[in-house]
Each structure stands twice: as structure tokens, then as C-alpha cells.
């Protein structure tokens, strides 16, 4: 089961909510993946999905809020035998109208009114109902990438108006979602791990949230360790390159004018470096007859490099 399916499975079992929250969740599910029919003044409602969690949730919400059982049927793809599709339908016009009016998806004149404002719609006046609406939106039209791969959360909408509703809902919770047009869908998405984590919490997917956060922590630790290792490797390479250059300069002085021509301090550090090519500046300073600190060692080695350069250019000290 994918991480996205795990989240939906968990959300399909969230309970303990008031009727107004369940109505808000229904409004999202119907608005994003329901099909409303009106023929000869008679209404019907159909939900078609291949996700059993969505089908279960929709069925349970209708049963718990309106106290009747929708019709359920399943079909299987002719070629993809593993793909089973679920159809939840309400054919009775009176029941359908009651659902649509209660969810504020149709007005008193029988006109569709799905493009409602998050701020103005009576269904979404409570924070708990907005949480439920977001949960329903994700169940019906959302997906989330496995955090082991990357961070991506999205809800696909069939119109720019619906996408704007979802974006407005995210803004209410202080989350900055973006919208992109992908083929025929307007996709509202989040890419930042912290925002996705907040969204899982808002929807009350607490088990998925714990898993998501554990992965985030491990990835952060792993990235931190990698950065440290890379930094240390870079420092080691830099130190090795510097030591190699120092040895080349000292050998050049030795083979041209001789180390005996150097002052005692420079001669001591030159011999120390030749004897300990891998030693750090601190270790070199401690090996001298009169120990000096890192800055003192560095100054003397720089002086040796300058002397080598002068000999290369002038041919003598």
C-alpha cells in the first residue's frame, strides 16, 4: 500500500465528530469527485472511485448523517483484474436534494451552487468543519508522496474556482499552497515538509503524521551528517594539498640553496614538515624544540613558500 493510500485509509476511520463536521466533509467529497444528475427535475448523486477508503467514508457519512443506506456496486477493469471500481449512488430525488441542500451545494431554487466561498459558506463557519472539509477534499481528490522520496502533497480540482477554494482553506490555517494547471486539472499543492506535516495534523491523520515526522527527522539527521562529512572531507583535501605544496617548496629549497642557509626557526619547521608530512599545524608546532602555536607554524611555512618562490624567480636567496 502506498503512503497516500495509508493516509486515506486512516482518514476513512476518523470518527467522533458532530453532524456539522460530517456535512462539511461530505460537501468536499461530493464537490470534488461526486457526479450530480438532474433529469426531468429529478436529482441523483453518484460517487465513482477505485479507492475503497473513499467509498467507505462516503457511504458511512451518508448513513450517519441522513440515516439511509446508499446503493453500492462494484465493477472490475476488463484488462486490469486487480483494479476494482466502487460506485455509491443515491437515486431517490428527495434524498439527493436533502443531501445537496444540507451540504450547501444547491440553493432553494434547485440551482447548483458549488463555487462557494470558504469565508461565507455556512458549512465552513467552524474551524473543525474546515478541518473536515480539507479531509474530504484529500480523500476524494488528493495524493501525498512517500516522504522517503520527496515532499509533495496535492489536491486536484476540475475548475480554477474549486482550486481557489482549497487554496483559501489552506490560507485560513496559515499554509501557503500554490496552484498549477496540469492537463485538465487545477492542482493545489504543497512542497514544504513542515506545511505537509501541519496538513496531516489538520486532517487528523495522526499515525501518518508520526511516520512522516520520523522520516523527516531521519532525513534531516542524514543530511546534516552528509554535510559534516563533506565539509570535513573538503578540509582534509585542503590540508593535504597545502602540506604537499609545503613539502615541494621545502624540497626545492633543499635541492637548490640548501636548508642550512635558512634561519634556525625556519630550518626547524622545514625538517619537521619533511619528517611528518601528514601532521597538522598544531602537531608540527608541538614537535619543535621550542613549541609554537598554529599561527606561528603557519607563518613560518608561508615564509618558506615565499623563499622558494623567490629562488624560482631570482635563482638565489
PDB file of C-alpha atoms in Angstrom:
ATOM      1  CA  UNK A   1       0.000   0.000   0.000  1.00  0.00           C
ATOM      2  CA  UNK A   2       1.343   3.428  -0.944  1.00  0.00           C
ATOM      3  CA  UNK A   3       1.818   6.136   1.684  1.00  0.00           C
ATOM      4  CA  UNK A   4      -1.028   8.085   0.074  1.00  0.00           C
ATOM      5  CA  UNK A   5      -3.334   5.058   0.403  1.00  0.00           C
ATOM      6  CA  UNK A   6      -2.264   4.605   4.026  1.00  0.00           C
ATOM      7  CA  UNK A   7      -3.229   8.200   4.802  1.00  0.00           C
ATOM      8  CA  UNK A   8      -6.627   7.780   3.129  1.00  0.00           C
ATOM      9  CA  UNK A   9      -7.215   4.510   4.942  1.00  0.00           C
ATOM     10  CA  UNK A  10      -6.548   6.235   8.261  1.00  0.00           C
ATOM     11  CA  UNK A  11      -8.750   9.219   7.390  1.00  0.00           C
ATOM     12  CA  UNK A  12     -11.617   6.943   6.383  1.00  0.00           C
ATOM     13  CA  UNK A  13     -11.803   5.752  10.008  1.00  0.00           C
ATOM     14  CA  UNK A  14     -11.698   9.166  11.731  1.00  0.00           C
ATOM     15  CA  UNK A  15     -14.775   9.422  13.954  1.00  0.00           C
ATOM     16  CA  UNK A  16     -16.222  11.205  16.943  1.00  0.00           C
ATOM     17  CA  UNK A  17     -17.371  14.310  15.025  1.00  0.00           C
ATOM     18  CA  UNK A  18     -20.570  16.300  15.114  1.00  0.00           C
ATOM     19  CA  UNK A  19     -23.056  16.333  12.246  1.00  0.00           C
ATOM     20  CA  UNK A  20     -21.858  19.738  11.035  1.00  0.00           C
ATOM     21  CA  UNK A  21     -18.323  18.367  10.538  1.00  0.00           C
ATOM     22  CA  UNK A  22     -19.563  15.305   8.678  1.00  0.00           C
ATOM     23  CA  UNK A  23     -21.664  17.556   6.419  1.00  0.00           C
ATOM     24  CA  UNK A  24     -18.596  19.678   5.627  1.00  0.00           C
ATOM     25  CA  UNK A  25     -16.623  16.557   4.751  1.00  0.00           C
ATOM     26  CA  UNK A  26     -19.470  15.343   2.538  1.00  0.00           C
ATOM     27  CA  UNK A  27     -19.572  18.719   0.777  1.00  0.00           C
ATOM     28  CA  UNK A  28     -15.898  18.334  -0.152  1.00  0.00           C
ATOM     29  CA  UNK A  29     -16.243  14.742  -1.369  1.00  0.00           C
ATOM     30  CA  UNK A  30     -19.323  15.482  -3.471  1.00  0.00           C
ATOM     31  CA  UNK A  31     -17.887  18.733  -4.796  1.00  0.00           C
ATOM     32  CA  UNK A  32     -14.592  17.186  -5.900  1.00  0.00           C
ATOM     33  CA  UNK A  33     -15.482  13.698  -7.108  1.00  0.00           C
ATOM     34  CA  UNK A  34     -19.263  13.353  -6.984  1.00  0.00           C
ATOM     35  CA  UNK A  35     -21.495  13.464 -10.046  1.00  0.00           C
ATOM     36  CA  UNK A  36     -24.851  15.211  -9.725  1.00  0.00           C
ATOM     37  CA  UNK A  37     -27.515  14.402 -12.313  1.00  0.00           C
ATOM     38  CA  UNK A  38     -30.756  16.244 -12.961  1.00  0.00           C
ATOM     39  CA  UNK A  39     -33.170  14.706 -15.461  1.00  0.00           C
ATOM     40  CA  UNK A  40     -36.760  15.903 -15.795  1.00  0.00           C
ATOM     41  CA  UNK A  41     -36.450  17.714 -12.484  1.00  0.00           C
ATOM     42  CA  UNK A  42     -35.290  14.604 -10.643  1.00  0.00           C
ATOM     43  CA  UNK A  43     -31.893  14.573  -8.962  1.00  0.00           C
ATOM     44  CA  UNK A  44     -29.478  11.724  -8.356  1.00  0.00           C
ATOM     45  CA  UNK A  45     -25.987  11.566  -6.903  1.00  0.00           C
ATOM     46  CA  UNK A  46     -23.189   9.175  -7.845  1.00  0.00           C
ATOM     47  CA  UNK A  47     -19.699   8.720  -6.445  1.00  0.00           C
ATOM     48  CA  UNK A  48     -17.348   6.662  -8.609  1.00  0.00           C
ATOM     49  CA  UNK A  49     -13.944   5.717  -7.158  1.00  0.00           C
ATOM     50  CA  UNK A  50     -11.366   2.942  -7.194  1.00  0.00           C
ATOM     51  CA  UNK A  51     -10.273   3.762  -3.649  1.00  0.00           C
ATOM     52  CA  UNK A  52     -12.127   1.626  -1.128  1.00  0.00           C
ATOM     53  CA  UNK A  53     -11.314   4.109   1.660  1.00  0.00           C
ATOM     54  CA  UNK A  54     -13.135   6.907  -0.164  1.00  0.00           C
ATOM     55  CA  UNK A  55     -16.115   4.648  -0.925  1.00  0.00           C
ATOM     56  CA  UNK A  56     -16.296   3.504   2.708  1.00  0.00           C
ATOM     57  CA  UNK A  57     -16.101   7.051   4.033  1.00  0.00           C
ATOM     58  CA  UNK A  58     -18.761   8.423   1.698  1.00  0.00           C
ATOM     59  CA  UNK A  59     -21.124   5.546   2.495  1.00  0.00           C
ATOM     60  CA  UNK A  60     -20.606   5.960   6.254  1.00  0.00           C
ATOM     61  CA  UNK A  61     -21.146   9.733   6.180  1.00  0.00           C
ATOM     62  CA  UNK A  62     -24.410   9.418   4.230  1.00  0.00           C
ATOM     63  CA  UNK A  63     -25.626   6.675   6.567  1.00  0.00           C
ATOM     64  CA  UNK A  64     -24.648   8.516   9.779  1.00  0.00           C
ATOM     65  CA  UNK A  65     -25.950  11.962   8.797  1.00  0.00           C
ATOM     66  CA  UNK A  66     -29.057  11.140   6.764  1.00  0.00           C
ATOM     67  CA  UNK A  67     -29.910   7.702   8.177  1.00  0.00           C
ATOM     68  CA  UNK A  68     -30.330   5.783   4.948  1.00  0.00           C
ATOM     69  CA  UNK A  69     -28.054   3.466   3.030  1.00  0.00           C
ATOM     70  CA  UNK A  70     -26.897   4.397  -0.487  1.00  0.00           C
ATOM     71  CA  UNK A  71     -26.702   1.752  -3.180  1.00  0.00           C
ATOM     72  CA  UNK A  72     -23.266   0.162  -3.602  1.00  0.00           C
ATOM     73  CA  UNK A  73     -21.959  -1.653  -6.659  1.00  0.00           C
ATOM     74  CA  UNK A  74     -18.525  -2.749  -7.835  1.00  0.00           C
ATOM     75  CA  UNK A  75     -17.012  -3.347 -11.246  1.00  0.00           C
ATOM     76  CA  UNK A  76     -13.656  -4.692 -12.312  1.00  0.00           C
ATOM     77  CA  UNK A  77     -11.477  -3.419 -15.135  1.00  0.00           C
ATOM     78  CA  UNK A  78     -11.711  -5.735 -18.116  1.00  0.00           C
ATOM     79  CA  UNK A  79      -7.929  -5.983 -18.523  1.00  0.00           C
ATOM     80  CA  UNK A  80      -6.509  -4.873 -15.163  1.00  0.00           C
ATOM     81  CA  UNK A  81      -8.067  -7.537 -12.974  1.00  0.00           C
ATOM     82  CA  UNK A  82      -6.696  -6.003  -9.781  1.00  0.00           C
ATOM     83  CA  UNK A  83      -8.480  -2.676 -10.355  1.00  0.00           C
ATOM     84  CA  UNK A  84     -11.906  -2.674  -8.726  1.00  0.00           C
ATOM     85  CA  UNK A  85     -14.166   0.354  -9.031  1.00  0.00           C
ATOM     86  CA  UNK A  86     -16.792   1.312  -6.474  1.00  0.00           C
ATOM     87  CA  UNK A  87     -19.981   3.201  -7.258  1.00  0.00           C
ATOM     88  CA  UNK A  88     -22.044   4.690  -4.434  1.00  0.00           C
ATOM     89  CA  UNK A  89     -25.324   6.097  -5.681  1.00  0.00           C
ATOM     90  CA  UNK A  90     -28.433   7.831  -4.352  1.00  0.00           C
ATOM     91  CA  UNK A  91     -31.147   7.547  -6.988  1.00  0.00           C
ATOM     92  CA  UNK A  92     -34.104   8.846  -4.976  1.00  0.00           C
ATOM     93  CA  UNK A  93     -34.565  12.542  -5.848  1.00  0.00           C
ATOM     94  CA  UNK A  94     -35.837  13.613  -2.435  1.00  0.00           C
ATOM     95  CA  UNK A  95     -32.855  12.068  -0.650  1.00  0.00           C
ATOM     96  CA  UNK A  96     -30.438  13.583  -3.151  1.00  0.00           C
ATOM     97  CA  UNK A  97     -31.935  17.069  -2.771  1.00  0.00           C
ATOM     98  CA  UNK A  98     -31.751  16.795   1.014  1.00  0.00           C
ATOM     99  CA  UNK A  99     -28.036  15.934   0.827  1.00  0.00           C
ATOM    100  CA  UNK A 100     -27.251  18.696  -1.662  1.00  0.00           C
ATOM    101  CA  UNK A 101     -29.166  21.376   0.249  1.00  0.00           C
ATOM    102  CA  UNK A 102     -27.692  20.336   3.580  1.00  0.00           C
ATOM    103  CA  UNK A 103     -24.178  20.466   2.099  1.00  0.00           C
ATOM    104  CA  UNK A 104     -24.963  23.873   0.539  1.00  0.00           C
ATOM    105  CA  UNK A 105     -24.246  22.517  -2.951  1.00  0.00           C
ATOM    106  CA  UNK A 106     -27.647  23.591  -4.287  1.00  0.00           C
ATOM    107  CA  UNK A 107     -29.811  26.600  -3.485  1.00  0.00           C
ATOM    108  CA  UNK A 108     -33.519  26.761  -2.739  1.00  0.00           C
ATOM    109  CA  UNK A 109     -34.272  27.212  -6.448  1.00  0.00           C
ATOM    110  CA  UNK A 110     -32.598  23.917  -7.265  1.00  0.00           C
ATOM    111  CA  UNK A 111     -29.575  25.603  -8.860  1.00  0.00           C
ATOM    112  CA  UNK A 112     -26.072  24.204  -8.408  1.00  0.00           C
ATOM    113  CA  UNK A 113     -24.014  26.349  -6.049  1.00  0.00           C
ATOM    114  CA  UNK A 114     -20.675  24.564  -5.674  1.00  0.00           C
ATOM    115  CA  UNK A 115     -18.323  27.527  -6.113  1.00  0.00           C
ATOM    116  CA  UNK A 116     -18.887  28.822  -2.603  1.00  0.00           C
ATOM    117  CA  UNK A 117     -16.517  30.963  -0.560  1.00  0.00           C
ATOM    118  CA  UNK A 118     -14.745  29.361   2.355  1.00  0.00           C
ATOM    119  CA  UNK A 119     -15.348  32.505   4.401  1.00  0.00           C
ATOM    120  CA  UNK A 120     -19.040  32.954   3.602  1.00  0.00           C
ATOM    121  CA  UNK A 121     -20.423  29.422   3.381  1.00  0.00           C
ATOM    122  CA  UNK A 122     -22.459  28.311   6.436  1.00  0.00           C
ATOM    123  CA  UNK A 123     -20.989  24.805   6.159  1.00  0.00           C
ATOM    124  CA  UNK A 124     -17.489  26.121   6.903  1.00  0.00           C
ATOM    125  CA  UNK A 125     -18.013  28.609   9.713  1.00  0.00           C
ATOM    126  CA  UNK A 126     -16.322  26.440  12.362  1.00  0.00           C
ATOM    127  CA  UNK A 127     -12.632  25.564  12.374  1.00  0.00           C
ATOM    128  CA  UNK A 128     -13.488  21.897  12.986  1.00  0.00           C
ATOM    129  CA  UNK A 129     -15.659  21.915   9.848  1.00  0.00           C
ATOM    130  CA  UNK A 130     -12.845  23.397   7.788  1.00  0.00           C
ATOM    131  CA  UNK A 131     -10.610  20.581   9.001  1.00  0.00           C
ATOM    132  CA  UNK A 132     -13.278  18.095   7.934  1.00  0.00           C
ATOM    133  CA  UNK A 133     -13.686  19.766   4.531  1.00  0.00           C
ATOM    134  CA  UNK A 134      -9.938  19.529   3.900  1.00  0.00           C
ATOM    135  CA  UNK A 135     -10.031  15.881   4.947  1.00  0.00           C
ATOM    136  CA  UNK A 136     -12.841  15.201   2.482  1.00  0.00           C
ATOM    137  CA  UNK A 137     -11.026  17.080  -0.283  1.00  0.00           C
ATOM    138  CA  UNK A 138      -7.900  14.990   0.193  1.00  0.00           C
ATOM    139  CA  UNK A 139      -9.837  11.731   0.394  1.00  0.00           C
ATOM    140  CA  UNK A 140     -11.668  12.423  -2.854  1.00  0.00           C
ATOM    141  CA  UNK A 141      -9.031  14.166  -4.983  1.00  0.00           C
ATOM    142  CA  UNK A 142      -5.730  14.238  -3.121  1.00  0.00           C
ATOM    143  CA  UNK A 143      -2.423  12.426  -3.025  1.00  0.00           C
ATOM    144  CA  UNK A 144       0.764  12.585  -0.994  1.00  0.00           C
ATOM    145  CA  UNK A 145       4.196  11.321  -1.999  1.00  0.00           C
ATOM    146  CA  UNK A 146       6.127   8.895   0.192  1.00  0.00           C
ATOM    147  CA  UNK A 147       8.343  11.198   2.327  1.00  0.00           C
ATOM    148  CA  UNK A 148      11.265   8.810   1.797  1.00  0.00           C
ATOM    149  CA  UNK A 149      11.323  10.029  -1.830  1.00  0.00           C
ATOM    150  CA  UNK A 150      10.340  13.691  -1.613  1.00  0.00           C
ATOM    151  CA  UNK A 151       7.805  16.058  -0.085  1.00  0.00           C
ATOM    152  CA  UNK A 152       4.687  16.642  -2.175  1.00  0.00           C
ATOM    153  CA  UNK A 153       1.017  16.990  -1.230  1.00  0.00           C
ATOM    154  CA  UNK A 154      -1.694  17.855  -3.732  1.00  0.00           C
ATOM    155  CA  UNK A 155      -5.424  18.086  -4.352  1.00  0.00           C
ATOM    156  CA  UNK A 156      -6.574  18.034  -7.989  1.00  0.00           C
ATOM    157  CA  UNK A 157      -9.606  20.168  -8.859  1.00  0.00           C
ATOM    158  CA  UNK A 158     -11.657  20.235 -12.051  1.00  0.00           C
ATOM    159  CA  UNK A 159     -12.021  24.031 -12.033  1.00  0.00           C
ATOM    160  CA  UNK A 160      -9.974  27.059 -11.055  1.00  0.00           C
ATOM    161  CA  UNK A 161     -12.811  28.127  -8.721  1.00  0.00           C
ATOM    162  CA  UNK A 162     -12.617  24.886  -6.740  1.00  0.00           C
ATOM    163  CA  UNK A 163      -8.815  25.180  -6.595  1.00  0.00           C
ATOM    164  CA  UNK A 164      -9.175  28.727  -5.254  1.00  0.00           C
ATOM    165  CA  UNK A 165     -11.495  27.395  -2.510  1.00  0.00           C
ATOM    166  CA  UNK A 166      -8.912  24.835  -1.406  1.00  0.00           C
ATOM    167  CA  UNK A 167      -6.110  27.412  -1.527  1.00  0.00           C
ATOM    168  CA  UNK A 168      -8.244  29.760   0.571  1.00  0.00           C
ATOM    169  CA  UNK A 169      -8.780  26.965   3.062  1.00  0.00           C
ATOM    170  CA  UNK A 170      -5.021  26.385   3.363  1.00  0.00           C
ATOM    171  CA  UNK A 171      -4.525  30.121   3.921  1.00  0.00           C
ATOM    172  CA  UNK A 172      -7.001  30.012   6.817  1.00  0.00           C
ATOM    173  CA  UNK A 173      -4.654  27.530   8.523  1.00  0.00           C
ATOM    174  CA  UNK A 174      -1.610  29.691   7.742  1.00  0.00           C
ATOM    175  CA  UNK A 175      -0.325  27.470   4.931  1.00  0.00           C
ATOM    176  CA  UNK A 176       0.841  28.886   1.604  1.00  0.00           C
ATOM    177  CA  UNK A 177      -0.342  26.498  -1.099  1.00  0.00           C
ATOM    178  CA  UNK A 178       0.232  27.033  -4.814  1.00  0.00           C
ATOM    179  CA  UNK A 179      -1.866  26.215  -7.871  1.00  0.00           C
ATOM    180  CA  UNK A 180      -0.615  24.769 -11.153  1.00  0.00           C
ATOM    181  CA  UNK A 181      -2.565  23.737 -14.253  1.00  0.00           C
ATOM    182  CA  UNK A 182      -1.745  20.112 -15.101  1.00  0.00           C
ATOM    183  CA  UNK A 183      -3.542  18.774 -18.163  1.00  0.00           C
ATOM    184  CA  UNK A 184      -7.226  19.388 -17.402  1.00  0.00           C
ATOM    185  CA  UNK A 185      -6.840  19.762 -13.632  1.00  0.00           C
ATOM    186  CA  UNK A 186      -6.046  22.729 -11.393  1.00  0.00           C
ATOM    187  CA  UNK A 187      -3.723  21.242  -8.803  1.00  0.00           C
ATOM    188  CA  UNK A 188      -3.354  22.816  -5.368  1.00  0.00           C
ATOM    189  CA  UNK A 189      -0.058  21.652  -3.885  1.00  0.00           C
ATOM    190  CA  UNK A 190       2.429  21.925  -1.031  1.00  0.00           C
ATOM    191  CA  UNK A 191       6.134  21.120  -1.318  1.00  0.00           C
ATOM    192  CA  UNK A 192       7.465  22.102   2.083  1.00  0.00           C
ATOM    193  CA  UNK A 193       7.784  19.304   4.632  1.00  0.00           C
ATOM    194  CA  UNK A 194       6.652  21.410   7.600  1.00  0.00           C
ATOM    195  CA  UNK A 195       3.480  22.512   5.777  1.00  0.00           C
ATOM    196  CA  UNK A 196       2.626  18.947   4.772  1.00  0.00           C
ATOM    197  CA  UNK A 197       3.162  17.866   8.367  1.00  0.00           C
ATOM    198  CA  UNK A 198       0.766  20.601   9.539  1.00  0.00           C
ATOM    199  CA  UNK A 199      -1.788  19.488   6.941  1.00  0.00           C
ATOM    200  CA  UNK A 200      -1.694  15.877   8.155  1.00  0.00           C
ATOM    201  CA  UNK A 201      -2.322  17.184  11.654  1.00  0.00           C
ATOM    202  CA  UNK A 202      -5.195  19.398  10.469  1.00  0.00           C
ATOM    203  CA  UNK A 203      -6.848  16.417   8.757  1.00  0.00           C
ATOM    204  CA  UNK A 204      -6.266  14.324  11.918  1.00  0.00           C
ATOM    205  CA  UNK A 205      -4.100  11.722  10.207  1.00  0.00           C
ATOM    206  CA  UNK A 206      -2.054  11.303  13.385  1.00  0.00           C
ATOM    207  CA  UNK A 207      -0.486   7.913  12.608  1.00  0.00           C
ATOM    208  CA  UNK A 208       0.614   9.122   9.172  1.00  0.00           C
ATOM    209  CA  UNK A 209       1.887  12.320  10.797  1.00  0.00           C
ATOM    210  CA  UNK A 210       4.140  10.337  13.161  1.00  0.00           C
ATOM    211  CA  UNK A 211       5.524   8.303  10.257  1.00  0.00           C
ATOM    212  CA  UNK A 212       6.037  11.444   8.176  1.00  0.00           C
ATOM    213  CA  UNK A 213       7.824  13.240  11.023  1.00  0.00           C
ATOM    214  CA  UNK A 214      10.055  10.231  11.753  1.00  0.00           C
ATOM    215  CA  UNK A 215      11.158  10.190   8.120  1.00  0.00           C
ATOM    216  CA  UNK A 216      11.717  13.966   8.193  1.00  0.00           C
ATOM    217  CA  UNK A 217      13.893  13.686  11.302  1.00  0.00           C
ATOM    218  CA  UNK A 218      15.944  10.831   9.830  1.00  0.00           C
ATOM    219  CA  UNK A 219      16.409  12.727   6.559  1.00  0.00           C
ATOM    220  CA  UNK A 220      17.459  15.876   8.427  1.00  0.00           C
ATOM    221  CA  UNK A 221      19.978  13.903  10.504  1.00  0.00           C
ATOM    222  CA  UNK A 222      21.253  12.119   7.391  1.00  0.00           C
ATOM    223  CA  UNK A 223      21.623  15.407   5.512  1.00  0.00           C
ATOM    224  CA  UNK A 224      23.360  17.002   8.482  1.00  0.00           C
ATOM    225  CA  UNK A 225      25.826  14.106   8.726  1.00  0.00           C
ATOM    226  CA  UNK A 226      26.459  14.210   4.974  1.00  0.00           C
ATOM    227  CA  UNK A 227      27.123  17.952   5.106  1.00  0.00           C
ATOM    228  CA  UNK A 228      29.527  17.467   8.005  1.00  0.00           C
ATOM    229  CA  UNK A 229      31.325  14.597   6.266  1.00  0.00           C
ATOM    230  CA  UNK A 230      31.585  16.592   3.043  1.00  0.00           C
ATOM    231  CA  UNK A 231      32.876  19.599   4.948  1.00  0.00           C
ATOM    232  CA  UNK A 232      35.451  17.507   6.804  1.00  0.00           C
ATOM    233  CA  UNK A 233      36.488  15.792   3.562  1.00  0.00           C
ATOM    234  CA  UNK A 234      36.928  19.181   1.912  1.00  0.00           C
ATOM    235  CA  UNK A 235      39.018  20.388   4.862  1.00  0.00           C
ATOM    236  CA  UNK A 236      41.151  17.236   4.731  1.00  0.00           C
ATOM    237  CA  UNK A 237      41.718  17.668   0.996  1.00  0.00           C
ATOM    238  CA  UNK A 238      42.627  21.294   1.567  1.00  0.00           C
ATOM    239  CA  UNK A 239      45.048  20.344   4.361  1.00  0.00           C
ATOM    240  CA  UNK A 240      46.651  17.567   2.279  1.00  0.00           C
ATOM    241  CA  UNK A 241      47.072  19.889  -0.710  1.00  0.00           C
ATOM    242  CA  UNK A 242      48.630  22.566   1.485  1.00  0.00           C
ATOM    243  CA  UNK A 243      51.033  20.053   3.084  1.00  0.00           C
ATOM    244  CA  UNK A 244      52.029  18.705  -0.348  1.00  0.00           C
ATOM    245  CA  UNK A 245      52.804  22.246  -1.557  1.00  0.00           C
ATOM    246  CA  UNK A 246      54.805  22.975   1.597  1.00  0.00           C
ATOM    247  CA  UNK A 247      56.893  19.824   1.103  1.00  0.00           C
ATOM    248  CA  UNK A 248      57.506  20.702  -2.569  1.00  0.00           C
ATOM    249  CA  UNK A 249      58.744  24.171  -1.568  1.00  0.00           C
ATOM    250  CA  UNK A 250      60.971  22.802   1.199  1.00  0.00           C
ATOM    251  CA  UNK A 251      62.443  20.149  -1.146  1.00  0.00           C
ATOM    252  CA  UNK A 252      63.081  22.862  -3.743  1.00  0.00           C
ATOM    253  CA  UNK A 253      64.967  24.994  -1.206  1.00  0.00           C
ATOM    254  CA  UNK A 254      66.895  21.929  -0.038  1.00  0.00           C
ATOM    255  CA  UNK A 255      67.937  20.967  -3.589  1.00  0.00           C
ATOM    256  CA  UNK A 256      68.902  24.483  -4.672  1.00  0.00           C
ATOM    257  CA  UNK A 257      70.475  26.534  -1.878  1.00  0.00           C
ATOM    258  CA  UNK A 258      70.225  24.024   0.982  1.00  0.00           C
ATOM    259  CA  UNK A 259      68.250  24.195   4.203  1.00  0.00           C
ATOM    260  CA  UNK A 260      71.405  25.242   6.081  1.00  0.00           C
ATOM    261  CA  UNK A 261      71.004  28.723   4.590  1.00  0.00           C
ATOM    262  CA  UNK A 262      67.751  29.181   6.474  1.00  0.00           C
ATOM    263  CA  UNK A 263      67.356  30.696   9.926  1.00  0.00           C
ATOM    264  CA  UNK A 264      67.107  28.239  12.800  1.00  0.00           C
ATOM    265  CA  UNK A 265      63.337  28.721  13.216  1.00  0.00           C
ATOM    266  CA  UNK A 266      62.643  28.122   9.520  1.00  0.00           C
ATOM    267  CA  UNK A 267      65.083  25.205   9.346  1.00  0.00           C
ATOM    268  CA  UNK A 268      63.401  23.501  12.317  1.00  0.00           C
ATOM    269  CA  UNK A 269      59.914  23.766  10.828  1.00  0.00           C
ATOM    270  CA  UNK A 270      61.222  22.628   7.425  1.00  0.00           C
ATOM    271  CA  UNK A 271      62.739  19.445   8.886  1.00  0.00           C
ATOM    272  CA  UNK A 272      59.602  18.863  10.993  1.00  0.00           C
ATOM    273  CA  UNK A 273      57.373  19.054   7.916  1.00  0.00           C
ATOM    274  CA  UNK A 274      59.608  16.675   5.925  1.00  0.00           C
ATOM    275  CA  UNK A 275      59.579  14.185   8.794  1.00  0.00           C
ATOM    276  CA  UNK A 276      55.811  14.492   9.409  1.00  0.00           C
ATOM    277  CA  UNK A 277      54.115  15.109   6.037  1.00  0.00           C
ATOM    278  CA  UNK A 278      50.650  14.286   7.422  1.00  0.00           C
ATOM    279  CA  UNK A 279      50.883  16.256  10.662  1.00  0.00           C
ATOM    280  CA  UNK A 280      48.522  19.153  11.372  1.00  0.00           C
ATOM    281  CA  UNK A 281      49.844  22.632  12.123  1.00  0.00           C
ATOM    282  CA  UNK A 282      49.167  22.036  15.817  1.00  0.00           C
ATOM    283  CA  UNK A 283      51.099  18.745  15.775  1.00  0.00           C
ATOM    284  CA  UNK A 284      54.029  20.336  13.928  1.00  0.00           C
ATOM    285  CA  UNK A 285      54.210  23.152  16.476  1.00  0.00           C
ATOM    286  CA  UNK A 286      54.373  20.645  19.339  1.00  0.00           C
ATOM    287  CA  UNK A 287      57.297  18.755  17.740  1.00  0.00           C
ATOM    288  CA  UNK A 288      59.598  21.779  17.626  1.00  0.00           C
ATOM    289  CA  UNK A 289      62.354  22.169  20.204  1.00  0.00           C
ATOM    290  CA  UNK A 290      60.660  25.405  21.204  1.00  0.00           C
ATOM    291  CA  UNK A 291      56.947  24.632  20.669  1.00  0.00           C
ATOM    292  CA  UNK A 292      54.814  27.273  18.941  1.00  0.00           C
ATOM    293  CA  UNK A 293      51.108  27.594  18.170  1.00  0.00           C
ATOM    294  CA  UNK A 294      49.253  27.027  14.900  1.00  0.00           C
ATOM    295  CA  UNK A 295      49.559  30.653  13.807  1.00  0.00           C
ATOM    296  CA  UNK A 296      53.322  30.608  14.409  1.00  0.00           C
ATOM    297  CA  UNK A 297      53.738  27.387  12.401  1.00  0.00           C
ATOM    298  CA  UNK A 298      51.576  28.770   9.604  1.00  0.00           C
ATOM    299  CA  UNK A 299      53.622  31.974   9.470  1.00  0.00           C
ATOM    300  CA  UNK A 300      56.911  30.046   9.154  1.00  0.00           C
ATOM    301  CA  UNK A 301      55.560  27.730   6.448  1.00  0.00           C
ATOM    302  CA  UNK A 302      54.318  30.745   4.495  1.00  0.00           C
ATOM    303  CA  UNK A 303      57.776  32.266   4.824  1.00  0.00           C
ATOM    304  CA  UNK A 304      59.324  29.073   3.418  1.00  0.00           C
ATOM    305  CA  UNK A 305      56.934  29.169   0.456  1.00  0.00           C
ATOM    306  CA  UNK A 306      57.883  32.786  -0.215  1.00  0.00           C
ATOM    307  CA  UNK A 307      61.593  31.897  -0.095  1.00  0.00           C
ATOM    308  CA  UNK A 308      61.033  29.053  -2.575  1.00  0.00           C
ATOM    309  CA  UNK A 309      59.179  31.428  -4.884  1.00  0.00           C
ATOM    310  CA  UNK A 310      61.987  33.999  -4.672  1.00  0.00           C
ATOM    311  CA  UNK A 311      64.569  31.340  -5.575  1.00  0.00           C
ATOM    312  CA  UNK A 312      62.464  30.242  -8.562  1.00  0.00           C
ATOM    313  CA  UNK A 313      62.273  33.805  -9.816  1.00  0.00           C
ATOM    314  CA  UNK A 314      65.794  35.061  -8.968  1.00  0.00           C
ATOM    315  CA  UNK A 315      67.812  31.856  -8.790  1.00  0.00           C
ATOM    316  CA  UNK A 316      69.133  32.672  -5.294  1.00  0.00           C
ATOM    317  CA  UNK A 317      68.098  33.842  -1.829  1.00  0.00           C
TER     318      UNK A 317
END
